[in-house]
PDB file of C-alpha atoms in Angstrom:
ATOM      1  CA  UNK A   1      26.209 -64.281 -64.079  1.00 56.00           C
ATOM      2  CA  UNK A   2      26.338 -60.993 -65.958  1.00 49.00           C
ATOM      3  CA  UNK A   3      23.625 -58.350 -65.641  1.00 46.00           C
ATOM      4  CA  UNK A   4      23.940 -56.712 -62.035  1.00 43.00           C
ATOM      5  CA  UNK A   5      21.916 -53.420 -62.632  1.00 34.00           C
ATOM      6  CA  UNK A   6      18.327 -54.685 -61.934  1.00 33.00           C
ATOM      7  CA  UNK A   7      14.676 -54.401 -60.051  1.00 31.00           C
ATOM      8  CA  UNK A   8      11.205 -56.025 -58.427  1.00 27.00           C
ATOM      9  CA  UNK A   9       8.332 -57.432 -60.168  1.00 25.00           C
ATOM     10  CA  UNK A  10       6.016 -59.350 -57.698  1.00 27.00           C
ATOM     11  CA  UNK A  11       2.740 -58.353 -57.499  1.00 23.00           C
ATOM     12  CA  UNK A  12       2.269 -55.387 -54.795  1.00 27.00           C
ATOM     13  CA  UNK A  13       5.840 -55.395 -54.069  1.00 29.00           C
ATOM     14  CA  UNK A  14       6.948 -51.962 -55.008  1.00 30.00           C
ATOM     15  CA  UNK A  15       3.505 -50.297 -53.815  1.00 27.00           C
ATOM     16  CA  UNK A  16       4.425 -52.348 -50.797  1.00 31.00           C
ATOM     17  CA  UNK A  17       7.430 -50.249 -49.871  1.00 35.00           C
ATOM     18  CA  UNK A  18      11.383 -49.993 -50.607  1.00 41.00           C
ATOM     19  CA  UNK A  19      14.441 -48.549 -49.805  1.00 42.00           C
ATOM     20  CA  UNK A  20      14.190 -45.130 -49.640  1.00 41.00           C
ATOM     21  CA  UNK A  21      16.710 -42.782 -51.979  1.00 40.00           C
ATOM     22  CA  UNK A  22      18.774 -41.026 -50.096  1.00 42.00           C
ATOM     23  CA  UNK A  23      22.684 -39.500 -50.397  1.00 48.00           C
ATOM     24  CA  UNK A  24      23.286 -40.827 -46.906  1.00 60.00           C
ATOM     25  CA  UNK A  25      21.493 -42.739 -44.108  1.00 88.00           C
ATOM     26  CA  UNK A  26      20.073 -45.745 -43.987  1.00 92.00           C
ATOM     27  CA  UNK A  27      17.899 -48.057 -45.813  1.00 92.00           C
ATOM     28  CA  UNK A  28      14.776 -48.851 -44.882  1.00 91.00           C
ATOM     29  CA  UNK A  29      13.496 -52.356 -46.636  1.00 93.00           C
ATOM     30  CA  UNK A  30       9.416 -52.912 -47.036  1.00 92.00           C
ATOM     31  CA  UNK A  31       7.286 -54.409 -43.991  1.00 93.00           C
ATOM     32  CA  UNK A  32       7.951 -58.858 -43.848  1.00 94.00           C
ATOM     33  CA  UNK A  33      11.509 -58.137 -45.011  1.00 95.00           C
ATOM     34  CA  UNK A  34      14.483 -58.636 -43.353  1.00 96.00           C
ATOM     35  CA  UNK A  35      18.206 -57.196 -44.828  1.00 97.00           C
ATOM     36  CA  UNK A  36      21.512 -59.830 -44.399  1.00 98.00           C
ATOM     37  CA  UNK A  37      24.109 -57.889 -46.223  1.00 98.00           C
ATOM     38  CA  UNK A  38      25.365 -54.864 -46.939  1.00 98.00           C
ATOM     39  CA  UNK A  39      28.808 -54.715 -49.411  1.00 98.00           C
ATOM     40  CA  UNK A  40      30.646 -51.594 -50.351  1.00 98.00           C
ATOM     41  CA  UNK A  41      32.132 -51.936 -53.735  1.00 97.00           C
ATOM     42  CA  UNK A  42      35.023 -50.460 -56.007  1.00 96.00           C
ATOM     43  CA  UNK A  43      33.642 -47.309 -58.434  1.00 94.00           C
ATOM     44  CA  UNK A  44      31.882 -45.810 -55.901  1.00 96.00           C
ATOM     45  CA  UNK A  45      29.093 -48.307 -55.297  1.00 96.00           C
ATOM     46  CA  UNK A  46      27.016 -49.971 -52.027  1.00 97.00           C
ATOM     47  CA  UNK A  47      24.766 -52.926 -52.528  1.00 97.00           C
ATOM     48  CA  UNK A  48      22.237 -54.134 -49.943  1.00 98.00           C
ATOM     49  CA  UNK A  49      20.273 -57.004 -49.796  1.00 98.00           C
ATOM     50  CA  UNK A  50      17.158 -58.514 -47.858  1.00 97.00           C
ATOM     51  CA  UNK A  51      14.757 -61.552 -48.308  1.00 96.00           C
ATOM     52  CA  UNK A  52      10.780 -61.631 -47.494  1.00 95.00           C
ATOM     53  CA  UNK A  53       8.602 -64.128 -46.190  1.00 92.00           C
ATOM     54  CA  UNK A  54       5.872 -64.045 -48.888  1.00 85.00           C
ATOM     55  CA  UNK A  55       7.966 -63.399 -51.362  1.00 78.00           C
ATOM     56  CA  UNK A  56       9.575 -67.058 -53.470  1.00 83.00           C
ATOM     57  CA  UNK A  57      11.355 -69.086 -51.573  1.00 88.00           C
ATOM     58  CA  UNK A  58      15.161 -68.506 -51.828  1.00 91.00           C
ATOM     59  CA  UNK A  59      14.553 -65.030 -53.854  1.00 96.00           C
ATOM     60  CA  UNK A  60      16.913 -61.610 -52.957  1.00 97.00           C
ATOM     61  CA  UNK A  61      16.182 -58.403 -53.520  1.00 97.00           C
ATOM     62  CA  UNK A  62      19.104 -55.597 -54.143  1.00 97.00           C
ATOM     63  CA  UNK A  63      19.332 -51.959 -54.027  1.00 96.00           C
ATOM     64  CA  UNK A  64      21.815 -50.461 -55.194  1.00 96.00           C
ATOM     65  CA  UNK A  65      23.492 -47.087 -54.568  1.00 96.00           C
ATOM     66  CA  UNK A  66      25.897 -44.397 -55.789  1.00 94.00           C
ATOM     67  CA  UNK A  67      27.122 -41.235 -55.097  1.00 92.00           C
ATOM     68  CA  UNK A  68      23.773 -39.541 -55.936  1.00 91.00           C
ATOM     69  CA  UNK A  69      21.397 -41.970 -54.329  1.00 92.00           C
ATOM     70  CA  UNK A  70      19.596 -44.956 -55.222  1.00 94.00           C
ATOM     71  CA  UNK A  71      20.442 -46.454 -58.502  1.00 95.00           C
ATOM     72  CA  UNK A  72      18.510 -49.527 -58.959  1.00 95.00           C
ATOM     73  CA  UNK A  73      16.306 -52.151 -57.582  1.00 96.00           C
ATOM     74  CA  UNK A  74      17.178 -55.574 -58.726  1.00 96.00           C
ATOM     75  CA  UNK A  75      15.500 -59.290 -57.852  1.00 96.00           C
ATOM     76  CA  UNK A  76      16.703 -62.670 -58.340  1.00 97.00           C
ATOM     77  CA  UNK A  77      15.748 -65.961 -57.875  1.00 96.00           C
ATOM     78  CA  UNK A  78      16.822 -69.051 -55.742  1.00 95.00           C
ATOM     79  CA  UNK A  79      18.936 -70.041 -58.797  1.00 96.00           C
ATOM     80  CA  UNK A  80      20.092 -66.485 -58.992  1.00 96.00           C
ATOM     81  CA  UNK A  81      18.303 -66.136 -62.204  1.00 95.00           C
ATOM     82  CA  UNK A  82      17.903 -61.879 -63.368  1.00 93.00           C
ATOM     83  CA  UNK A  83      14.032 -61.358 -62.993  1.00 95.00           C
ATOM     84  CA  UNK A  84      13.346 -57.641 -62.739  1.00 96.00           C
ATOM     85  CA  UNK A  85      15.273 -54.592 -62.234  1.00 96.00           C
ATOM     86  CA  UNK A  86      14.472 -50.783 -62.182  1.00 96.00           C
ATOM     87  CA  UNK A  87      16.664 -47.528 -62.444  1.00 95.00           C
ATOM     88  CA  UNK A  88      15.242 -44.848 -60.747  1.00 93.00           C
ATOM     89  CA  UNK A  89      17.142 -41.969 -62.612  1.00 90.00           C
ATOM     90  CA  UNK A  90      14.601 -42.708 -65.765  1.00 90.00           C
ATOM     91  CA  UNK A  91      12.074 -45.384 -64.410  1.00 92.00           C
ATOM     92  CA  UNK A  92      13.334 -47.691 -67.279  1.00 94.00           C
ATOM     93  CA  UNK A  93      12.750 -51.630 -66.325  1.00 96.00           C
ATOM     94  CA  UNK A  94      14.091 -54.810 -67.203  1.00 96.00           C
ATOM     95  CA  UNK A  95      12.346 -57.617 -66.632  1.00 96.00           C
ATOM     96  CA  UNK A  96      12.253 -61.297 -67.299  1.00 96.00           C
ATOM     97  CA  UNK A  97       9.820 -62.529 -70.103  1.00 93.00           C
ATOM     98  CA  UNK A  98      10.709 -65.678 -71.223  1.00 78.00           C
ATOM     99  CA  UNK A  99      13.383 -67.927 -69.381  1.00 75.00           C
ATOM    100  CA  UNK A 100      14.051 -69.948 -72.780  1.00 75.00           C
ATOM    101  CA  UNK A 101      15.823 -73.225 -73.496  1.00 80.00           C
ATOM    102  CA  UNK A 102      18.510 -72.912 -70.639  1.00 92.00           C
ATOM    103  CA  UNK A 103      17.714 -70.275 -67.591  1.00 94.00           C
ATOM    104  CA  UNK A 104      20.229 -69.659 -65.332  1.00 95.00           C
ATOM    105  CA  UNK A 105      21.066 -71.946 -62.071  1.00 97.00           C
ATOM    106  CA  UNK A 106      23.845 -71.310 -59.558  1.00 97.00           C
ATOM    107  CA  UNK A 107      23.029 -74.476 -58.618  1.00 97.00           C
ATOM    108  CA  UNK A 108      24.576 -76.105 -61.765  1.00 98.00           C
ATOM    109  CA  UNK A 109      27.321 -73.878 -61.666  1.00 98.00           C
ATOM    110  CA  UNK A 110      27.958 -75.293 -57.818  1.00 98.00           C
ATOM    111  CA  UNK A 111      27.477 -78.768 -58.691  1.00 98.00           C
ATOM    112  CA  UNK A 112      29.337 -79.128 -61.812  1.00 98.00           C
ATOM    113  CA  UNK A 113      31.561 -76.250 -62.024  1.00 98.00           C
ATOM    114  CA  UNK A 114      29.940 -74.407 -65.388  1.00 98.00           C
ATOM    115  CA  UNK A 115      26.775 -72.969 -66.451  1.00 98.00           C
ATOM    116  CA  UNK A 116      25.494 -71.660 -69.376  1.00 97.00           C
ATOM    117  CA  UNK A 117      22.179 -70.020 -69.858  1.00 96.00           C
ATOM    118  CA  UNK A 118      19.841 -68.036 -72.364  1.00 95.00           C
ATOM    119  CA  UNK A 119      16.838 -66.436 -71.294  1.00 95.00           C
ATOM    120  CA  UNK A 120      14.777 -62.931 -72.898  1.00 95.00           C
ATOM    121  CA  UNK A 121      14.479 -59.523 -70.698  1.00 96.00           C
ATOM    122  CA  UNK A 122      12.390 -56.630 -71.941  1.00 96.00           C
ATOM    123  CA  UNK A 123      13.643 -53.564 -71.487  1.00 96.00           C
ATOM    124  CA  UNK A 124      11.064 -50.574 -71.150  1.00 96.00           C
ATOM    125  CA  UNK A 125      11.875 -47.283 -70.514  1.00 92.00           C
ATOM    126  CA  UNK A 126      12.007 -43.547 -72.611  1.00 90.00           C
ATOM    127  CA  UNK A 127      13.203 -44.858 -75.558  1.00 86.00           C
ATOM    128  CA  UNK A 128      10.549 -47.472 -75.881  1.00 93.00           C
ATOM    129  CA  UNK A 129      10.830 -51.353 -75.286  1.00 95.00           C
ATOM    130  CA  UNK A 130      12.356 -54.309 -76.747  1.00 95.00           C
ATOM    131  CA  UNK A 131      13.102 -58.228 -75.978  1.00 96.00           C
ATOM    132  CA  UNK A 132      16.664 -58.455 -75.405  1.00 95.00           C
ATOM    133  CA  UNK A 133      18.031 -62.184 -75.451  1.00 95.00           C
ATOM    134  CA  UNK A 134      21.088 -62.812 -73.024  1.00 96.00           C
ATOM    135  CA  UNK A 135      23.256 -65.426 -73.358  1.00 95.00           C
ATOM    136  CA  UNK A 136      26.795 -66.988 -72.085  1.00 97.00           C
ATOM    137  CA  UNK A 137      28.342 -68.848 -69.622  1.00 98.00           C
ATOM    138  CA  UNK A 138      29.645 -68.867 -66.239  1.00 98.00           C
ATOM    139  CA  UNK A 139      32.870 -71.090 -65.079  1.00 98.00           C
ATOM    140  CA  UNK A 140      34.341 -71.286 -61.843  1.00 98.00           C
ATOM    141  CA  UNK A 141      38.139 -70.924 -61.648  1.00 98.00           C
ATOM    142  CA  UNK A 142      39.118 -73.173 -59.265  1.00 98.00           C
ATOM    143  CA  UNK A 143      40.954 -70.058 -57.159  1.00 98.00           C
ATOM    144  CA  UNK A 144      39.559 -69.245 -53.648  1.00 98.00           C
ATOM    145  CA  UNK A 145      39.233 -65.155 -53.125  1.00 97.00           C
ATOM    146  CA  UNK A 146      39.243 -63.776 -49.461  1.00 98.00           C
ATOM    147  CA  UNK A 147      38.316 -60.346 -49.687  1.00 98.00           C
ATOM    148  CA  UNK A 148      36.939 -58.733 -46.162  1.00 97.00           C
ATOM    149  CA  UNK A 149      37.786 -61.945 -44.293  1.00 97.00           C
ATOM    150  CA  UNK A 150      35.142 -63.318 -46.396  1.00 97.00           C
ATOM    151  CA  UNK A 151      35.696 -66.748 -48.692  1.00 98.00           C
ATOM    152  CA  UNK A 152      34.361 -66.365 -52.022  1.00 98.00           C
ATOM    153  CA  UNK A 153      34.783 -68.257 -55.201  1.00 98.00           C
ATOM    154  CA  UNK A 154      36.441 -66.690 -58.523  1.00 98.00           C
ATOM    155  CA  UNK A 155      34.547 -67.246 -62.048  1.00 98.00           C
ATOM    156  CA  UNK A 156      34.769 -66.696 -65.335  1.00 98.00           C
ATOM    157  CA  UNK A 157      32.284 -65.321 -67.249  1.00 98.00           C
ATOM    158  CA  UNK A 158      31.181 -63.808 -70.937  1.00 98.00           C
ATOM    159  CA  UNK A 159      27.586 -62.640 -71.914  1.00 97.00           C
ATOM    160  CA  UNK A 160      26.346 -61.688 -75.142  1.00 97.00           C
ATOM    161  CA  UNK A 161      23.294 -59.340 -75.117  1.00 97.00           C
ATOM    162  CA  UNK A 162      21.108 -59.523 -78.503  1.00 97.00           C
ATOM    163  CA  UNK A 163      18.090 -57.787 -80.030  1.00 96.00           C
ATOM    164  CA  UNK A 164      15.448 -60.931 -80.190  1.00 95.00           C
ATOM    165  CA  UNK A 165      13.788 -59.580 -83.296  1.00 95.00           C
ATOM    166  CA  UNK A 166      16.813 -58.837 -85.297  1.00 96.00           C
ATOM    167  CA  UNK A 167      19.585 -60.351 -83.811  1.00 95.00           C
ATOM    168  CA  UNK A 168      21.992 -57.762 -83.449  1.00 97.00           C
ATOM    169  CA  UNK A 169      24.497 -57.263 -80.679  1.00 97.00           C
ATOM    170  CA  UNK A 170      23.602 -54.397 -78.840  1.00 96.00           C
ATOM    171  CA  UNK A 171      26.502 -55.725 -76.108  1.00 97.00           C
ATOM    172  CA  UNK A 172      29.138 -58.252 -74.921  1.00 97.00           C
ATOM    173  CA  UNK A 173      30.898 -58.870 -71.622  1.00 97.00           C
ATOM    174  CA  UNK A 174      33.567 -60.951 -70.461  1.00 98.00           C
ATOM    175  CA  UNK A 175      35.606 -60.994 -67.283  1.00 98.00           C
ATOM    176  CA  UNK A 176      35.395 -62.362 -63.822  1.00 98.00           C
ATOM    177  CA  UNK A 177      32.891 -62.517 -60.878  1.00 98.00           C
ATOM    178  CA  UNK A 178      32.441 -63.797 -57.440  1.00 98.00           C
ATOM    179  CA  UNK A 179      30.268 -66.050 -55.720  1.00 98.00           C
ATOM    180  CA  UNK A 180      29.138 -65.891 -52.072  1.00 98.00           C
ATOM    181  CA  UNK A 181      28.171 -70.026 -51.685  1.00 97.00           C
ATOM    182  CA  UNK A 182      26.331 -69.905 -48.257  1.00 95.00           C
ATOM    183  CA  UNK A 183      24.340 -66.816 -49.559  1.00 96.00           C
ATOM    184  CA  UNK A 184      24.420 -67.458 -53.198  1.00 96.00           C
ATOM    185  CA  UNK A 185      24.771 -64.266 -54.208  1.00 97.00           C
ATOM    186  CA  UNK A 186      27.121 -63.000 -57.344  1.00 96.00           C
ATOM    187  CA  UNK A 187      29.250 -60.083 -56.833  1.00 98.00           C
ATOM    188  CA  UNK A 188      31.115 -58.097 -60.211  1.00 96.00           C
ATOM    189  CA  UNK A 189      34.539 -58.296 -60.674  1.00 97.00           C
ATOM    190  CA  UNK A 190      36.825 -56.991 -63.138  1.00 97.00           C
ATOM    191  CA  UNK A 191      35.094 -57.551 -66.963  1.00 97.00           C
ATOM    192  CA  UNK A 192      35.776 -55.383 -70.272  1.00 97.00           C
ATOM    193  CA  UNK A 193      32.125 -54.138 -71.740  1.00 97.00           C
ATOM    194  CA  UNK A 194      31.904 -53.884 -75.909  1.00 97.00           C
ATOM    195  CA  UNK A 195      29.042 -51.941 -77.462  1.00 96.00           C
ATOM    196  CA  UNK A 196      29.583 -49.964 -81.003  1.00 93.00           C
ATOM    197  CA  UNK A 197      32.722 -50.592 -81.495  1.00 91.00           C
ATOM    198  CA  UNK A 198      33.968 -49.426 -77.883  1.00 95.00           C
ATOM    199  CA  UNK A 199      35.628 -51.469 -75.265  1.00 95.00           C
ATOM    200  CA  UNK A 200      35.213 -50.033 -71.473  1.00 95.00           C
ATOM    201  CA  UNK A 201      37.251 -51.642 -68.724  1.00 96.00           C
ATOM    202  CA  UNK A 202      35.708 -51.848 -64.901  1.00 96.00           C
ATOM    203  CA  UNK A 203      35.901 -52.835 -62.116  1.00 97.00           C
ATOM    204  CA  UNK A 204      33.385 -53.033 -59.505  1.00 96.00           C
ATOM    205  CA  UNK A 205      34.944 -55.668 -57.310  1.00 97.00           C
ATOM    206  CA  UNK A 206      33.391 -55.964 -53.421  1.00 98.00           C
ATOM    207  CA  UNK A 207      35.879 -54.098 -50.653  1.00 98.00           C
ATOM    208  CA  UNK A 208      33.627 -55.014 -47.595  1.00 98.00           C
ATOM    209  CA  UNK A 209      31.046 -57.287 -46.191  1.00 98.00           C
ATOM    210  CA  UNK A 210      28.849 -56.387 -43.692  1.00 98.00           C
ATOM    211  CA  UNK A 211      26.504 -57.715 -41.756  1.00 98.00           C
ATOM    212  CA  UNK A 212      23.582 -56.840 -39.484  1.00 97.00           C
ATOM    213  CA  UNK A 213      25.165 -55.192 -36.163  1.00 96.00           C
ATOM    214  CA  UNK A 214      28.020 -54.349 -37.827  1.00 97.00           C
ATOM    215  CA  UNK A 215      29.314 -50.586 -37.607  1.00 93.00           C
ATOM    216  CA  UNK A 216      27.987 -49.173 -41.604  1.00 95.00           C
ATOM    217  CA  UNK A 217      25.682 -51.731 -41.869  1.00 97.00           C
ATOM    218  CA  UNK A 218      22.725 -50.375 -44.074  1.00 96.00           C
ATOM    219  CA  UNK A 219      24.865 -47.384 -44.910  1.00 96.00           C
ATOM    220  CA  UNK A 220      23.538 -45.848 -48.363  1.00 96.00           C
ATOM    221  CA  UNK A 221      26.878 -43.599 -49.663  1.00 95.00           C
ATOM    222  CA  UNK A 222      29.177 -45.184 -51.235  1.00 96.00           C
ATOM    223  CA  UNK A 223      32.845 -45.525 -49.544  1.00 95.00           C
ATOM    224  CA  UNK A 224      35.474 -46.045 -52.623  1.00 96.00           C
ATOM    225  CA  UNK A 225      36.645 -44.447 -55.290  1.00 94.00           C
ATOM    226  CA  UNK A 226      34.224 -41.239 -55.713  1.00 91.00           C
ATOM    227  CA  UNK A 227      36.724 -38.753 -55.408  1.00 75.00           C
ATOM    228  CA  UNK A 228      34.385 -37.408 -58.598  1.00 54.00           C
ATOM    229  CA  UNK A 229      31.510 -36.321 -56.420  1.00 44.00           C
ATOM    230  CA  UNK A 230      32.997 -35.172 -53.053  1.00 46.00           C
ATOM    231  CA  UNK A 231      31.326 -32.094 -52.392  1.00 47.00           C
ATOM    232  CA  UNK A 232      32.966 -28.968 -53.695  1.00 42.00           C
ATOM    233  CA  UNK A 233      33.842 -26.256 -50.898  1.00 44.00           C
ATOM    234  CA  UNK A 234      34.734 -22.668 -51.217  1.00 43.00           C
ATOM    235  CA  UNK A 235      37.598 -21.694 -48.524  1.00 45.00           C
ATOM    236  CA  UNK A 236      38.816 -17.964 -49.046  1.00 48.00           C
ATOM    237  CA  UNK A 237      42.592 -17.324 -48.901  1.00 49.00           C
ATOM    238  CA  UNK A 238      43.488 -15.896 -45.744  1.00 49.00           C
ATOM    239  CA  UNK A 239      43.771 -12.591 -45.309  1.00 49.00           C
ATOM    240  CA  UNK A 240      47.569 -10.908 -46.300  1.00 49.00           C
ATOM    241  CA  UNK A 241      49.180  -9.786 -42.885  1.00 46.00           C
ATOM    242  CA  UNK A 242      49.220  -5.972 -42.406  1.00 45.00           C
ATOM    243  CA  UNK A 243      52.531  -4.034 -42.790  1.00 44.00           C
ATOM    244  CA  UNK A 244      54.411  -2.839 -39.969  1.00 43.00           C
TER     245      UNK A 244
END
């Protein structure tokens, strides 16, 4: 499903502890938590996720990262259902107030190959807050993607974003996604975004998987495509060679 820039809302969770912004080391995930994945991404992205014991069964929790430190904070449920997600460049949130007629399940999207939802976030931040309904489908392909030696499976998805008190489009997404089954997780894949009139291609498609003992696991900067933000140095030219 759409809507991969998200954060925590369980009671005493983020008093609790989480990863710690950084440019580069390592995360560090709060105490009864245990990270399973780490996945550096196209435009300049790393993702890592962990589960806890007393948090719902079957929820995830992701941090994300770019090339100036932690980005966002993001849960999701068993079903992979958006519940709460903070940015930490503004401390806006978005968080799950009403899961409406038709939440999401990645479980019907499994078992029957296409899933359609519709479910209300507020969003809270500087600007104020607003209920934002979000609705769309997800279809699975039917194409197999191996990327890192690992098997996912290819969707199709769009997502329409509306205000729930007017019912104006503040956005619309289409494109494709991934699916990791045995961790049902979503990654992004290539989509087109719409918002005022403008159309923005990306492309934030997963490059590597890795896993606990692996070399870069937990790693927080980003590996791929920030040629943007590589640091700047000064080298003076060397000196002209004296005349004979």
């Amino acid at each position: 499903m759409t809507s991969r820039l998200r954060m925590w809302t369980l009671a005493g969770a983020l008093a609790a502890g989480a990863a710690t912004p950084a440019l580069a080391g390592k995360i560090v995930v709060p105490e009864g938590c245990e990270a399973f994945l780490s996945v550096q991404m196209k435009e300049c992205g790393v993702s890592h996720y962990w589960r806890c014991n007393e948090g719902p069964e079957g929820a995830v929790w992701e941090v994300h990262y770019d090339a100036d430190g932690a980005f966002s904070m993001s849960v999701y449920s068993a079903e992979f259902q958006w519940l709460d997600s903070r940015y930490f460049a503004d401390g806006t949130r978005e968080h799950l107030v009403e899961e409406g007629p038709d939440p999401a399940s990645l479980s019907e999207l499994l078992d029957t190959g296409r899933d359609t939802y519709a479910f209300v976030i507020r969003e809270t931040g500087p600007n104020g807050a607003r209920d934002v309904v979000h609705q769309g489908y997800d279809r699975l392909t039917g194409r197999t993607v191996t990327i890192d030696g690992t098997e996912l499976l290819e969707t199709e998805f769009a997502s329409t974003a509306m205000d729930a008190e007017s019912g104006e489009t503040v956005y619309e997404v289409f494109g494709n996604q991934f699916v990791l089954a045995d961790e049902r997780l979503f990654f992004l894949g290539p989509d087109t975004f719409r918002q005022d009139g403008e159309e923005r291609e990306n492309d934030a498609s997963p490059l590597l998987f890795i896993r606990p003992g692996e070399t870069n696991f937990g790693d927080t900067m980003p590996q791929f495509g920030c040629e943007g933000a590589e640091e700047i140095v000064f080298r003076p030219a060397p000196a002209a060679a004296a005349r004979p």
